[in-house]
mmCIF file of C-alpha atoms in Angstrom:
data_model
loop_
_atom_site.group_PDB
_atom_site.id
_atom_site.type_symbol
_atom_site.label_atom_id
_atom_site.label_comp_id
_atom_site.label_asym_id
_atom_site.label_seq_id
_atom_site.Cartn_x
_atom_site.Cartn_y
_atom_site.Cartn_z
ATOM 1 C CA LYS A 6 0.000 0.000 0.000
ATOM 2 C CA THR A 7 2.847 2.411 0.806
ATOM 3 C CA ARG A 8 4.469 1.874 -2.605
ATOM 4 C CA ILE A 9 1.197 2.559 -4.409
ATOM 5 C CA THR A 10 0.641 5.730 -2.385
ATOM 6 C CA PHE A 11 4.202 6.881 -3.104
ATOM 7 C CA PHE A 12 3.759 6.177 -6.820
ATOM 8 C CA VAL A 13 0.466 8.095 -6.936
ATOM 9 C CA LEU A 14 2.029 11.060 -5.113
ATOM 10 C CA CYS A 15 5.030 11.125 -7.470
ATOM 11 C CA LEU A 16 2.754 10.927 -10.505
ATOM 12 C CA THR A 17 0.572 13.721 -9.127
ATOM 13 C CA ILE A 18 3.579 15.961 -8.531
ATOM 14 C CA PHE A 19 4.868 15.202 -12.025
ATOM 15 C CA PHE A 20 1.601 16.278 -13.657
ATOM 16 C CA LEU A 21 1.043 19.287 -11.404
ATOM 17 C CA ASN A 22 4.592 20.509 -11.994
ATOM 18 C CA GLY A 23 4.054 20.265 -15.752
ATOM 19 C CA PHE A 24 0.702 21.971 -15.398
ATOM 20 C CA THR A 25 2.414 24.885 -13.642
ATOM 21 C CA GLY A 26 4.575 25.418 -16.710
ATOM 22 C CA VAL A 27 1.546 25.356 -18.992
ATOM 23 C CA ILE A 28 -0.232 27.949 -16.844
ATOM 24 C CA ALA A 29 2.901 30.110 -16.780
ATOM 25 C CA LYS A 30 3.156 30.076 -20.582
ATOM 26 C CA ALA A 31 -0.571 30.740 -20.971
ATOM 27 C CA HIS A 32 -0.120 33.673 -18.603
ATOM 28 C CA GLN A 33 2.704 35.086 -20.701
ATOM 29 C CA ILE A 34 0.733 35.055 -23.951
ATOM 30 C CA GLY A 35 -2.592 36.181 -22.452
ATOM 31 C CA GLU A 36 -3.868 39.737 -22.614
ATOM 32 C CA GLY A 37 -3.635 41.742 -19.404
ATOM 33 C CA ALA A 38 -0.934 39.535 -17.910
ATOM 34 C CA VAL A 39 0.558 40.787 -14.656
ATOM 35 C CA ASP A 40 4.310 41.083 -14.201
ATOM 36 C CA GLU A 41 6.446 38.013 -13.454
ATOM 37 C CA VAL A 42 7.033 38.883 -9.799
ATOM 38 C CA SER A 43 3.321 39.230 -9.001
ATOM 39 C CA PHE A 44 2.466 36.014 -10.808
ATOM 40 C CA THR A 45 5.234 34.101 -9.017
ATOM 41 C CA VAL A 46 4.259 35.455 -5.588
ATOM 42 C CA VAL A 47 0.627 34.428 -6.073
ATOM 43 C CA SER A 48 1.691 31.017 -7.387
ATOM 44 C CA CYS A 49 3.958 30.388 -4.390
ATOM 45 C CA ALA A 50 1.324 31.625 -1.945
ATOM 46 C CA LEU A 51 -1.255 29.245 -3.417
ATOM 47 C CA THR A 52 1.264 26.410 -3.210
ATOM 48 C CA ALA A 53 1.913 27.180 0.474
ATOM 49 C CA ILE A 54 -1.809 27.317 1.252
ATOM 50 C CA PHE A 55 -2.447 24.044 -0.590
ATOM 51 C CA SER A 56 0.476 22.411 1.260
ATOM 52 C CA LEU A 57 -0.861 23.540 4.641
ATOM 53 C CA ILE A 58 -4.288 22.176 3.772
ATOM 54 C CA LEU A 59 -2.716 18.812 2.856
ATOM 55 C CA LEU A 60 -0.700 18.846 6.083
ATOM 56 C CA GLY A 61 -3.875 19.456 8.068
ATOM 57 C CA PHE A 62 -5.558 16.620 6.181
ATOM 58 C CA VAL A 63 -2.708 14.261 7.134
ATOM 59 C CA PHE A 64 -3.140 15.253 10.788
ATOM 60 C CA TRP A 65 -6.863 14.691 10.567
ATOM 61 C CA LEU A 66 -6.588 11.244 8.928
ATOM 62 C CA ASP A 67 -4.237 9.703 11.430
ATOM 63 C CA ARG A 68 -3.971 11.898 14.501
ATOM 64 C CA ARG A 69 -1.698 9.610 16.520
ATOM 65 C CA GLU A 70 1.009 8.092 14.320
ATOM 66 C CA LYS A 71 1.387 10.647 11.550
ATOM 67 C CA SER A 72 1.236 13.670 13.834
ATOM 68 C CA ARG A 73 4.369 12.471 15.668
ATOM 69 C CA GLU A 74 6.205 12.068 12.365
ATOM 70 C CA VAL A 75 5.086 15.481 11.133
ATOM 71 C CA MET A 76 6.023 17.180 14.403
ATOM 72 C CA THR A 77 9.541 15.747 14.046
ATOM 73 C CA VAL A 78 9.826 17.426 10.652
ATOM 74 C CA LEU A 79 8.452 20.747 11.935
ATOM 75 C CA LYS A 80 11.528 21.594 14.014
ATOM 76 C CA ILE A 81 13.820 24.552 13.270
ATOM 77 C CA LYS A 82 16.418 22.868 11.038
ATOM 78 C CA PRO A 83 13.963 21.075 8.702
ATOM 79 C CA VAL A 84 11.810 24.211 8.478
ATOM 80 C CA CYS A 85 14.868 26.284 7.512
ATOM 81 C CA ILE A 86 15.774 23.721 4.855
ATOM 82 C CA MET A 87 12.196 23.814 3.550
ATOM 83 C CA ALA A 88 12.369 27.635 3.428
ATOM 84 C CA LEU A 89 15.604 27.487 1.422
ATOM 85 C CA ILE A 90 14.082 24.983 -0.986
ATOM 86 C CA GLY A 91 11.019 27.223 -1.290
ATOM 87 C CA ALA A 92 13.230 30.221 -2.073
ATOM 88 C CA ALA A 93 15.076 28.206 -4.724
ATOM 89 C CA ASN A 94 11.721 27.121 -6.178
ATOM 90 C CA TYR A 95 10.515 30.737 -6.258
ATOM 91 C CA THR A 96 13.697 31.800 -8.059
ATOM 92 C CA GLY A 97 13.367 28.961 -10.557
ATOM 93 C CA ASN A 98 9.736 29.795 -11.282
ATOM 94 C CA TYR A 99 10.584 33.470 -11.731
ATOM 95 C CA LEU A 100 13.415 32.667 -14.154
ATOM 96 C CA HIS A 101 11.097 30.239 -15.950
ATOM 97 C CA LEU A 102 8.613 33.067 -16.488
ATOM 98 C CA LEU A 103 11.318 35.429 -17.714
ATOM 99 C CA ALA A 104 12.513 32.823 -20.206
ATOM 100 C CA ALA A 105 8.936 32.320 -21.412
ATOM 101 C CA ASN A 106 9.074 35.837 -22.862
ATOM 102 C CA ASP A 107 11.901 35.010 -25.275
ATOM 103 C CA VAL A 108 12.239 31.232 -25.627
ATOM 104 C CA PRO A 109 9.713 29.161 -27.591
ATOM 105 C CA ALA A 110 7.755 26.735 -25.435
ATOM 106 C CA SER A 111 8.837 23.813 -27.630
ATOM 107 C CA VAL A 112 12.428 24.489 -26.542
ATOM 108 C CA GLN A 113 11.950 25.822 -23.018
ATOM 109 C CA PHE A 114 9.907 23.005 -21.476
ATOM 110 C CA PRO A 115 12.154 20.131 -22.620
ATOM 111 C CA LEU A 116 15.222 22.067 -21.428
ATOM 112 C CA VAL A 117 13.694 22.693 -18.023
ATOM 113 C CA SER A 118 12.452 19.110 -17.652
ATOM 114 C CA GLY A 119 15.746 17.589 -18.763
ATOM 115 C CA GLY A 120 17.698 19.987 -16.580
ATOM 116 C CA VAL A 121 15.657 19.009 -13.531
ATOM 117 C CA ILE A 122 16.303 15.305 -14.154
ATOM 118 C CA VAL A 123 20.047 15.760 -14.549
ATOM 119 C CA LEU A 124 20.414 18.236 -11.680
ATOM 120 C CA SER A 125 18.343 16.084 -9.307
ATOM 121 C CA ALA A 126 20.467 13.044 -10.055
ATOM 122 C CA LEU A 127 23.704 14.965 -9.538
ATOM 123 C CA VAL A 128 22.474 16.497 -6.273
ATOM 124 C CA SER A 129 21.473 13.068 -4.979
ATOM 125 C CA PHE A 130 24.940 11.736 -5.850
ATOM 126 C CA PHE A 131 27.116 14.596 -4.616
ATOM 127 C CA ILE A 132 25.113 15.936 -1.664
ATOM 128 C CA PHE A 133 23.176 12.910 -0.419
ATOM 129 C CA LYS A 134 25.915 10.403 -1.336
ATOM 130 C CA GLU A 135 23.524 8.055 -3.122
ATOM 131 C CA LYS A 136 25.184 5.243 -5.032
ATOM 132 C CA LEU A 137 24.193 5.119 -8.681
ATOM 133 C CA SER A 138 24.417 2.011 -10.832
ATOM 134 C CA LEU A 139 25.942 1.981 -14.300
ATOM 135 C CA LYS A 140 22.432 1.874 -15.773
ATOM 136 C CA GLU A 141 21.495 5.031 -13.827
ATOM 137 C CA TRP A 142 24.662 6.835 -14.969
ATOM 138 C CA ILE A 143 23.872 5.907 -18.576
ATOM 139 C CA SER A 144 20.321 7.228 -18.093
ATOM 140 C CA ILE A 145 21.654 10.505 -16.686
ATOM 141 C CA GLY A 146 24.036 10.787 -19.631
ATOM 142 C CA GLY A 147 21.170 10.184 -22.038
ATOM 143 C CA ALA A 148 19.034 12.814 -20.349
ATOM 144 C CA PHE A 149 21.922 15.285 -20.457
ATOM 145 C CA ALA A 150 22.629 14.575 -24.141
ATOM 146 C CA SER A 151 18.935 14.969 -24.985
ATOM 147 C CA THR A 152 18.796 18.265 -23.131
ATOM 148 C CA VAL A 153 21.868 19.585 -24.939
ATOM 149 C CA LEU A 154 20.446 18.543 -28.312
ATOM 150 C CA PHE A 155 17.291 20.576 -27.622
ATOM 151 C CA ALA A 156 19.420 23.670 -27.087
ATOM 152 C CA PHE A 157 20.753 23.453 -30.636
#
């Protein structure tokens, strides 16, 4: 059951993350679009509100076991790390919107998606010391090569 839940959550995040890019591009080409900073602030605020609602839902579903796990995460150090990740996400979304003004969507979205795959794998290897198999290294190389080919 845990694996299925994890898979569903990963799939949901994948689609919602892609949907964010589609909304950002639609915003850029729409009439009466607000500036990039305002759009990004509203987007991040809605994400924070949605996350808090989901957190409250987790508390409500299983008040005993899950609340202890969540309270462990809600200490100073993890919250600071989450804030830094949120700031990096805000910056990435803002730069994504700026690029949407000048880069065609058919180039921008594959570059961003491929870049996220490669960067995530490298961060997991160098920062979190995860061991990668030869197959995973070949996959990362393929993703990197595909991303570079889109740039040209």
